[in-house]
Amino acid sequence: AGSGSAAAATASAATGSVAAPTKAGKDYNVAFIQGVAGDEFYITMQCGIEAEAAKLGVTVNTQGGQKFDPTLQTPILDSVVASKPDAILIAPTDVTAMQRPLENAAAAGIKVVLVDTTTEDPSFAVSQVSSDNEGGGAAAFKAIKDKNPNGGKVLVISTDPGISTVDARVKGFEDAVGKDSTFDYLGVQYSHNDPATAAQLVTAALQKDPDIVGIFATNIFSAEGSSTGVKQAGKSDQMTIVGFDAGPNQVKALKDGTVQALVAQQPATIGTDGLDQAIASLDGGTITPKIQTGFTIITADNVDSSDAVYKSSC
Ligand code: T6T
């Protein structure tokens, strides 16, 4: 499939409010498998899922691996499948590696809903709920350009290739920077979701190109490490860092002036919508196969009025 069909898929995603059940037919068992444990994006999603579960009258159990890694997520998924829940909400950690394990879950009669990330062929899933990640990547470029109207060198720090969300953010950014000849795009480097690695990559990049004006960091841990690297290089004054996500530390960095803009997702809504789809599917209700949630750009100008900050606990 080329980019045309991807655009068509995006266009067909529901973006407004979708039909949601008010009460489940019975107390279903639902498993939520996070991309990684301890990440405020997935914690906030868990909070949304748990609040919705209480409303609907169903039971949710949440688990996540210690790293964002399919070799850790697969055994978690397999043991969840063996426990025969009614539905699984999951953020797959790799488009290829999680394909077969998830097909097996669906083949076992479990309703699978993909939240946040997806796989290369998600046809086994009841529904998919995610942010407009490509749009968010384009918005991140615009935020860098707003601060650097004359252009300059820009770099992307991502996590790993093969993760649908961050790959889409990179694509959105690359498409936008490619259309603007005042910017010199230095490419994407991968931090494996480790802030220390992200900091090292940024330090090395600044040694090679001391005149970088902007960095787009595609998630919480990339942004955390990028701002550390820039600070250590003493380059905070010349640099625009735009990070995806709005965890408490990212918001603090924004207020401190080490990060200039955040692309805040709506993780609680992704979770709520995901659970609604799972229950609708179990009760024979109306299903929306693809739901796209929005994002907000937070800068110093609106940070105090923003309610988009992620939670560290529910
Ligand atoms: O950006 C989110 C999520 O959307 C992405 O798939 C992985 O990283 C986060 O969880 C933030 O750390």
mmCIF file of C-alpha atoms and ligand atoms in Angstrom:
data_model
loop_
_atom_site.group_PDB
_atom_site.id
_atom_site.type_symbol
_atom_site.label_atom_id
_atom_site.label_comp_id
_atom_site.label_asym_id
_atom_site.label_seq_id
_atom_site.Cartn_x
_atom_site.Cartn_y
_atom_site.Cartn_z
ATOM 1 C CA ALA A 1 0.000 0.000 0.000
ATOM 2 C CA GLY A 2 1.327 3.449 -0.852
ATOM 3 C CA SER A 3 0.822 6.696 0.984
ATOM 4 C CA GLY A 4 -2.477 7.189 -0.849
ATOM 5 C CA SER A 5 -4.148 4.354 1.013
ATOM 6 C CA ALA A 6 -2.666 5.549 4.309
ATOM 7 C CA ALA A 7 -4.230 8.948 3.676
ATOM 8 C CA ALA A 8 -7.547 7.284 2.895
ATOM 9 C CA ALA A 9 -7.357 5.289 6.124
ATOM 10 C CA THR A 10 -6.704 8.461 8.089
ATOM 11 C CA ALA A 11 -9.548 10.248 6.371
ATOM 12 C CA SER A 12 -11.977 7.455 7.262
ATOM 13 C CA ALA A 13 -11.083 7.528 10.965
ATOM 14 C CA ALA A 14 -13.768 8.918 13.224
ATOM 15 C CA THR A 15 -12.567 12.041 14.996
ATOM 16 C CA GLY A 16 -15.644 13.316 16.828
ATOM 17 C CA SER A 17 -17.681 11.569 19.486
ATOM 18 C CA VAL A 18 -18.468 7.942 18.734
ATOM 19 C CA ALA A 19 -21.324 5.741 19.928
ATOM 20 C CA ALA A 20 -20.477 4.536 23.443
ATOM 21 C CA PRO A 21 -22.237 1.996 25.667
ATOM 22 C CA THR A 22 -23.531 3.233 29.038
ATOM 23 C CA LYS A 23 -23.524 -0.150 30.825
ATOM 24 C CA ALA A 24 -21.976 -3.515 29.934
ATOM 25 C CA GLY A 25 -24.188 -6.596 29.491
ATOM 26 C CA LYS A 26 -22.205 -8.262 32.284
ATOM 27 C CA ASP A 27 -19.051 -7.865 34.373
ATOM 28 C CA TYR A 28 -16.573 -8.703 31.625
ATOM 29 C CA ASN A 29 -12.885 -9.349 32.281
ATOM 30 C CA VAL A 30 -10.711 -6.950 30.311
ATOM 31 C CA ALA A 31 -6.905 -6.927 30.186
ATOM 32 C CA PHE A 32 -4.982 -3.757 29.374
ATOM 33 C CA ILE A 33 -1.401 -4.326 28.200
ATOM 34 C CA GLN A 34 0.641 -1.115 28.134
ATOM 35 C CA GLY A 35 3.513 -0.384 25.757
ATOM 36 C CA VAL A 36 5.731 -0.075 28.819
ATOM 37 C CA ALA A 37 5.091 0.157 32.573
ATOM 38 C CA GLY A 38 5.730 3.407 34.432
ATOM 39 C CA ASP A 39 5.250 5.690 31.378
ATOM 40 C CA GLU A 40 2.886 8.534 32.282
ATOM 41 C CA PHE A 41 1.208 8.338 28.887
ATOM 42 C CA TYR A 42 0.103 4.750 29.593
ATOM 43 C CA ILE A 43 -0.610 5.507 33.264
ATOM 44 C CA THR A 44 -3.003 8.248 32.171
ATOM 45 C CA MET A 45 -4.553 5.865 29.650
ATOM 46 C CA GLN A 46 -4.998 3.324 32.457
ATOM 47 C CA CYS A 47 -6.767 5.997 34.550
ATOM 48 C CA GLY A 48 -9.193 6.643 31.681
ATOM 49 C CA ILE A 49 -9.827 2.920 31.212
ATOM 50 C CA GLU A 50 -10.403 2.313 34.934
ATOM 51 C CA ALA A 51 -12.848 5.215 35.261
ATOM 52 C CA GLU A 52 -14.794 3.982 32.231
ATOM 53 C CA ALA A 53 -14.703 0.381 33.532
ATOM 54 C CA ALA A 54 -16.278 1.510 36.823
ATOM 55 C CA LYS A 55 -19.027 3.269 34.877
ATOM 56 C CA LEU A 56 -19.713 0.314 32.595
ATOM 57 C CA GLY A 57 -19.484 -2.272 35.390
ATOM 58 C CA VAL A 58 -16.550 -4.335 34.079
ATOM 59 C CA THR A 59 -13.230 -5.457 35.578
ATOM 60 C CA VAL A 60 -9.842 -4.352 34.177
ATOM 61 C CA ASN A 61 -6.367 -5.691 34.912
ATOM 62 C CA THR A 62 -3.363 -3.687 33.688
ATOM 63 C CA GLN A 63 0.171 -4.897 32.970
ATOM 64 C CA GLY A 64 3.192 -3.660 31.059
ATOM 65 C CA GLY A 65 6.759 -4.762 30.387
ATOM 66 C CA GLN A 66 9.734 -3.087 32.014
ATOM 67 C CA LYS A 67 10.896 -1.937 28.565
ATOM 68 C CA PHE A 68 9.113 -0.967 25.352
ATOM 69 C CA ASP A 69 10.123 -4.245 23.744
ATOM 70 C CA PRO A 70 8.189 -6.988 21.906
ATOM 71 C CA THR A 71 10.345 -9.740 23.444
ATOM 72 C CA LEU A 72 9.020 -8.629 26.848
ATOM 73 C CA GLN A 73 5.454 -7.886 25.681
ATOM 74 C CA THR A 74 4.884 -11.199 23.877
ATOM 75 C CA PRO A 75 5.113 -13.421 26.999
ATOM 76 C CA ILE A 76 2.834 -10.995 28.868
ATOM 77 C CA LEU A 77 0.304 -11.202 26.041
ATOM 78 C CA ASP A 78 0.581 -14.996 25.849
ATOM 79 C CA SER A 79 -0.091 -15.401 29.572
ATOM 80 C CA VAL A 80 -3.028 -12.980 29.386
ATOM 81 C CA VAL A 81 -4.466 -15.003 26.468
ATOM 82 C CA ALA A 82 -4.062 -18.208 28.522
ATOM 83 C CA SER A 83 -6.151 -16.599 31.288
ATOM 84 C CA LYS A 84 -9.008 -16.184 28.740
ATOM 85 C CA PRO A 85 -10.183 -12.604 29.287
ATOM 86 C CA ASP A 86 -13.202 -11.372 27.305
ATOM 87 C CA ALA A 87 -11.213 -8.548 25.726
ATOM 88 C CA ILE A 88 -7.658 -7.201 25.471
ATOM 89 C CA LEU A 89 -6.701 -3.563 25.025
ATOM 90 C CA ILE A 90 -3.072 -3.383 23.930
ATOM 91 C CA ALA A 91 -0.451 -0.934 22.631
ATOM 92 C CA PRO A 92 1.686 -3.260 20.446
ATOM 93 C CA THR A 93 5.397 -2.527 20.795
ATOM 94 C CA ASP A 94 6.366 -3.450 17.215
ATOM 95 C CA VAL A 95 4.405 -3.481 13.954
ATOM 96 C CA THR A 96 5.877 -6.834 12.842
ATOM 97 C CA ALA A 97 6.810 -8.779 15.982
ATOM 98 C CA MET A 98 3.400 -8.374 17.660
ATOM 99 C CA GLN A 99 1.386 -9.313 14.549
ATOM 100 C CA ARG A 100 1.264 -13.102 15.036
ATOM 101 C CA PRO A 101 0.831 -13.107 18.850
ATOM 102 C CA LEU A 102 -2.125 -10.743 18.445
ATOM 103 C CA GLU A 103 -3.654 -12.788 15.617
ATOM 104 C CA ASN A 104 -3.447 -15.778 17.967
ATOM 105 C CA ALA A 105 -5.256 -13.834 20.706
ATOM 106 C CA ALA A 106 -8.079 -12.916 18.346
ATOM 107 C CA ALA A 107 -8.238 -16.492 17.027
ATOM 108 C CA ALA A 108 -8.752 -17.651 20.637
ATOM 109 C CA GLY A 109 -12.038 -15.693 20.616
ATOM 110 C CA ILE A 110 -10.766 -12.679 22.574
ATOM 111 C CA LYS A 111 -11.864 -9.228 21.365
ATOM 112 C CA VAL A 112 -8.686 -7.226 20.661
ATOM 113 C CA VAL A 113 -8.661 -3.416 20.591
ATOM 114 C CA LEU A 114 -5.456 -1.575 19.636
ATOM 115 C CA VAL A 115 -4.807 1.559 21.650
ATOM 116 C CA ASP A 116 -2.059 4.055 20.695
ATOM 117 C CA THR A 117 0.104 1.838 18.471
ATOM 118 C CA THR A 118 -0.913 -0.643 15.764
ATOM 119 C CA THR A 119 0.555 -3.500 13.691
ATOM 120 C CA GLU A 120 1.236 -3.945 9.971
ATOM 121 C CA ASP A 121 -2.106 -5.731 9.404
ATOM 122 C CA PRO A 122 -4.555 -4.872 12.174
ATOM 123 C CA SER A 123 -7.498 -6.706 10.526
ATOM 124 C CA PHE A 124 -7.729 -9.052 13.553
ATOM 125 C CA ALA A 125 -8.679 -6.085 15.769
ATOM 126 C CA VAL A 126 -12.192 -4.943 16.618
ATOM 127 C CA SER A 127 -11.081 -1.310 16.636
ATOM 128 C CA GLN A 128 -8.003 0.933 16.712
ATOM 129 C CA VAL A 129 -7.762 4.175 18.670
ATOM 130 C CA SER A 130 -4.807 6.545 18.311
ATOM 131 C CA SER A 131 -3.731 10.161 18.065
ATOM 132 C CA ASP A 132 -3.227 11.931 14.764
ATOM 133 C CA ASN A 133 0.470 11.105 14.977
ATOM 134 C CA GLU A 134 1.395 12.267 11.476
ATOM 135 C CA GLY A 135 -0.445 15.544 12.056
ATOM 136 C CA GLY A 136 1.387 15.893 15.366
ATOM 137 C CA GLY A 137 4.744 15.485 13.637
ATOM 138 C CA ALA A 138 3.825 18.213 11.146
ATOM 139 C CA ALA A 139 2.700 20.447 14.029
ATOM 140 C CA ALA A 140 6.044 19.860 15.759
ATOM 141 C CA PHE A 141 7.863 21.159 12.677
ATOM 142 C CA LYS A 142 5.620 24.223 12.636
ATOM 143 C CA ALA A 143 6.434 24.882 16.308
ATOM 144 C CA ILE A 144 10.180 24.777 15.491
ATOM 145 C CA LYS A 145 9.665 27.072 12.491
ATOM 146 C CA ASP A 146 7.646 29.547 14.568
ATOM 147 C CA LYS A 147 10.678 29.997 16.825
ATOM 148 C CA ASN A 148 13.194 29.896 13.935
ATOM 149 C CA PRO A 149 11.610 31.759 11.014
ATOM 150 C CA ASN A 150 14.951 31.874 9.194
ATOM 151 C CA GLY A 151 15.360 28.103 9.256
ATOM 152 C CA GLY A 152 18.516 26.178 10.118
ATOM 153 C CA LYS A 153 19.614 22.672 11.024
ATOM 154 C CA VAL A 154 17.082 20.346 12.655
ATOM 155 C CA LEU A 155 17.356 16.855 14.085
ATOM 156 C CA VAL A 156 14.834 14.196 15.136
ATOM 157 C CA ILE A 157 15.355 11.936 18.153
ATOM 158 C CA SER A 158 12.995 8.949 18.099
ATOM 159 C CA THR A 159 12.826 5.647 19.979
ATOM 160 C CA ASP A 160 13.057 2.701 17.549
ATOM 161 C CA PRO A 161 11.949 2.064 13.981
ATOM 162 C CA GLY A 162 8.930 -0.264 13.667
ATOM 163 C CA ILE A 163 6.745 1.509 16.229
ATOM 164 C CA SER A 164 3.702 2.857 14.407
ATOM 165 C CA THR A 165 3.190 6.005 16.481
ATOM 166 C CA VAL A 166 6.687 7.437 16.543
ATOM 167 C CA ASP A 167 7.287 6.393 12.908
ATOM 168 C CA ALA A 168 4.164 8.360 11.900
ATOM 169 C CA ARG A 169 5.378 11.373 13.884
ATOM 170 C CA VAL A 170 8.743 11.213 12.102
ATOM 171 C CA LYS A 171 6.958 10.956 8.739
ATOM 172 C CA GLY A 172 4.759 13.979 9.477
ATOM 173 C CA PHE A 173 7.822 15.981 10.497
ATOM 174 C CA GLU A 174 9.909 14.827 7.507
ATOM 175 C CA ASP A 175 7.163 15.627 4.987
ATOM 176 C CA ALA A 176 6.884 19.144 6.438
ATOM 177 C CA VAL A 177 10.621 19.875 6.713
ATOM 178 C CA GLY A 178 11.142 18.507 3.192
ATOM 179 C CA LYS A 179 8.880 21.208 1.809
ATOM 180 C CA ASP A 180 10.833 24.035 3.467
ATOM 181 C CA SER A 181 14.187 24.786 1.844
ATOM 182 C CA THR A 182 15.276 27.152 4.643
ATOM 183 C CA PHE A 183 15.702 24.118 6.910
ATOM 184 C CA ASP A 184 18.521 21.600 6.717
ATOM 185 C CA TYR A 185 17.238 18.223 7.948
ATOM 186 C CA LEU A 186 19.943 16.165 9.671
ATOM 187 C CA GLY A 187 17.826 13.009 9.898
ATOM 188 C CA VAL A 188 16.482 10.786 12.656
ATOM 189 C CA GLN A 189 18.475 9.018 15.366
ATOM 190 C CA TYR A 190 17.129 6.243 17.596
ATOM 191 C CA SER A 191 17.468 6.287 21.402
ATOM 192 C CA HIS A 192 15.755 2.933 22.146
ATOM 193 C CA ASN A 193 13.388 4.797 24.501
ATOM 194 C CA ASP A 194 16.325 5.449 26.864
ATOM 195 C CA PRO A 195 16.827 9.070 28.011
ATOM 196 C CA ALA A 196 20.573 8.554 28.619
ATOM 197 C CA THR A 197 21.038 7.313 25.044
ATOM 198 C CA ALA A 198 18.991 10.237 23.713
ATOM 199 C CA ALA A 199 21.221 12.646 25.665
ATOM 200 C CA GLN A 200 24.372 11.030 24.218
ATOM 201 C CA LEU A 201 22.996 11.220 20.672
ATOM 202 C CA VAL A 202 22.235 14.918 21.101
ATOM 203 C CA THR A 203 25.655 15.652 22.632
ATOM 204 C CA ALA A 204 27.386 13.930 19.699
ATOM 205 C CA ALA A 205 25.152 15.666 17.149
ATOM 206 C CA LEU A 206 25.968 19.061 18.676
ATOM 207 C CA GLN A 207 29.694 18.318 18.530
ATOM 208 C CA LYS A 208 29.373 17.611 14.820
ATOM 209 C CA ASP A 209 26.894 20.427 14.081
ATOM 210 C CA PRO A 210 27.169 23.105 16.803
ATOM 211 C CA ASP A 211 24.640 25.301 14.968
ATOM 212 C CA ILE A 212 21.585 23.030 15.241
ATOM 213 C CA VAL A 213 18.530 25.225 15.916
ATOM 214 C CA GLY A 214 15.834 22.657 16.580
ATOM 215 C CA ILE A 215 15.218 19.136 17.829
ATOM 216 C CA PHE A 216 11.967 17.188 17.516
ATOM 217 C CA ALA A 217 11.821 14.484 20.189
ATOM 218 C CA THR A 218 9.084 11.969 19.369
ATOM 219 C CA ASN A 219 8.040 10.853 22.877
ATOM 220 C CA ILE A 220 8.505 11.348 26.633
ATOM 221 C CA PHE A 221 11.881 9.613 26.980
ATOM 222 C CA SER A 222 13.359 11.093 23.801
ATOM 223 C CA ALA A 223 12.396 14.569 24.996
ATOM 224 C CA GLU A 224 13.770 14.013 28.470
ATOM 225 C CA GLY A 225 17.151 12.899 27.096
ATOM 226 C CA SER A 226 17.248 15.584 24.397
ATOM 227 C CA SER A 227 16.829 18.381 26.906
ATOM 228 C CA THR A 228 19.540 16.844 29.114
ATOM 229 C CA GLY A 229 21.922 16.673 26.132
ATOM 230 C CA VAL A 230 21.256 20.274 25.124
ATOM 231 C CA LYS A 231 21.663 21.490 28.708
ATOM 232 C CA GLN A 232 24.957 19.611 29.112
ATOM 233 C CA ALA A 233 26.243 21.161 25.892
ATOM 234 C CA GLY A 234 25.281 24.609 27.224
ATOM 235 C CA LYS A 235 23.159 25.219 24.128
ATOM 236 C CA SER A 236 19.729 25.818 25.677
ATOM 237 C CA ASP A 237 19.693 29.457 24.533
ATOM 238 C CA GLN A 238 20.030 28.710 20.819
ATOM 239 C CA MET A 239 17.847 25.592 20.755
ATOM 240 C CA THR A 240 14.166 24.915 20.174
ATOM 241 C CA ILE A 241 13.189 21.518 21.549
ATOM 242 C CA VAL A 242 9.706 20.296 20.683
ATOM 243 C CA GLY A 243 8.674 17.112 22.428
ATOM 244 C CA PHE A 244 5.728 14.823 21.857
ATOM 245 C CA ASP A 245 3.774 14.167 25.103
ATOM 246 C CA ALA A 246 3.112 16.181 28.231
ATOM 247 C CA GLY A 247 4.245 14.249 31.289
ATOM 248 C CA PRO A 248 4.823 16.253 34.483
ATOM 249 C CA ASN A 249 8.592 16.414 33.804
ATOM 250 C CA GLN A 250 8.054 17.685 30.245
ATOM 251 C CA VAL A 251 5.744 20.401 31.533
ATOM 252 C CA LYS A 252 8.337 21.358 34.145
ATOM 253 C CA ALA A 253 11.018 21.539 31.423
ATOM 254 C CA LEU A 254 8.715 23.785 29.403
ATOM 255 C CA LYS A 255 8.234 26.102 32.368
ATOM 256 C CA ASP A 256 12.002 26.084 33.027
ATOM 257 C CA GLY A 257 12.667 27.023 29.402
ATOM 258 C CA THR A 258 14.661 23.894 28.459
ATOM 259 C CA VAL A 259 11.834 22.724 26.146
ATOM 260 C CA GLN A 260 9.873 25.181 23.983
ATOM 261 C CA ALA A 261 6.736 23.272 22.924
ATOM 262 C CA LEU A 262 4.922 20.023 23.686
ATOM 263 C CA VAL A 263 2.505 18.044 21.545
ATOM 264 C CA ALA A 264 0.104 16.757 24.201
ATOM 265 C CA GLN A 265 -1.938 13.677 23.347
ATOM 266 C CA GLN A 266 -5.221 12.602 24.976
ATOM 267 C CA PRO A 267 -4.267 9.265 26.525
ATOM 268 C CA ALA A 268 -7.278 9.041 28.865
ATOM 269 C CA THR A 269 -9.649 9.477 25.919
ATOM 270 C CA ILE A 270 -7.764 6.843 23.910
ATOM 271 C CA GLY A 271 -8.294 4.436 26.822
ATOM 272 C CA THR A 272 -11.949 5.327 27.360
ATOM 273 C CA ASP A 273 -12.764 5.010 23.669
ATOM 274 C CA GLY A 274 -10.831 1.738 23.467
ATOM 275 C CA LEU A 275 -12.774 0.166 26.329
ATOM 276 C CA ASP A 276 -16.074 1.393 24.887
ATOM 277 C CA GLN A 277 -15.242 -0.335 21.607
ATOM 278 C CA ALA A 278 -14.339 -3.597 23.363
ATOM 279 C CA ILE A 279 -17.605 -3.629 25.324
ATOM 280 C CA ALA A 280 -19.689 -2.634 22.295
ATOM 281 C CA SER A 281 -18.153 -5.546 20.448
ATOM 282 C CA LEU A 282 -18.863 -8.020 23.301
ATOM 283 C CA ASP A 283 -22.483 -6.824 23.592
ATOM 284 C CA GLY A 284 -23.168 -6.685 19.845
ATOM 285 C CA GLY A 285 -23.344 -2.876 19.769
ATOM 286 C CA THR A 286 -22.159 -0.374 17.171
ATOM 287 C CA ILE A 287 -18.415 -0.469 16.543
ATOM 288 C CA THR A 288 -16.210 2.287 15.134
ATOM 289 C CA PRO A 289 -13.255 0.452 13.548
ATOM 290 C CA LYS A 290 -10.892 3.422 13.606
ATOM 291 C CA ILE A 291 -10.934 6.374 15.989
ATOM 292 C CA GLN A 292 -8.487 9.262 15.842
ATOM 293 C CA THR A 293 -8.030 11.472 18.890
ATOM 294 C CA GLY A 294 -6.633 14.982 18.859
ATOM 295 C CA PHE A 295 -3.601 16.739 20.297
ATOM 296 C CA THR A 296 -2.859 20.141 21.816
ATOM 297 C CA ILE A 297 0.269 22.245 21.366
ATOM 298 C CA ILE A 298 1.472 23.531 24.724
ATOM 299 C CA THR A 299 3.926 26.425 24.876
ATOM 300 C CA ALA A 300 4.918 28.911 27.593
ATOM 301 C CA ASP A 301 1.926 30.995 26.473
ATOM 302 C CA ASN A 302 -0.788 28.487 27.390
ATOM 303 C CA VAL A 303 0.915 26.074 29.808
ATOM 304 C CA ASP A 304 -0.799 27.487 32.886
ATOM 305 C CA SER A 305 -4.288 27.101 31.454
ATOM 306 C CA SER A 306 -3.689 23.662 29.971
ATOM 307 C CA ASP A 307 -5.447 20.618 31.424
ATOM 308 C CA ALA A 308 -3.575 18.275 29.075
ATOM 309 C CA VAL A 309 -0.838 17.280 31.556
ATOM 310 C CA TYR A 310 -0.476 13.517 32.003
ATOM 311 C CA LYS A 311 -0.826 11.825 35.376
ATOM 312 C CA SER A 312 1.781 9.863 37.362
ATOM 313 C CA SER A 313 -0.967 7.966 39.197
ATOM 314 C CA CYS A 314 -4.773 7.863 39.068
HETATM 315 O O1 T6T B 1 4.276 8.850 23.029
HETATM 316 C C1 T6T B 1 3.725 7.851 23.846
HETATM 317 C C2 T6T B 1 3.085 6.806 22.955
HETATM 318 O O2 T6T B 1 2.131 7.421 22.114
HETATM 319 C C3 T6T B 1 4.151 6.114 22.093
HETATM 320 O O3 T6T B 1 3.564 5.087 21.342
HETATM 321 C C4 T6T B 1 5.270 5.577 22.972
HETATM 322 O O4 T6T B 1 5.774 6.601 23.812
HETATM 323 C C5 T6T B 1 4.819 7.214 24.682
HETATM 324 O O5 T6T B 1 4.264 6.246 25.516
HETATM 325 C C6 T6T B 1 5.494 8.280 25.557
HETATM 326 O O6 T6T B 1 6.602 7.794 26.228
#
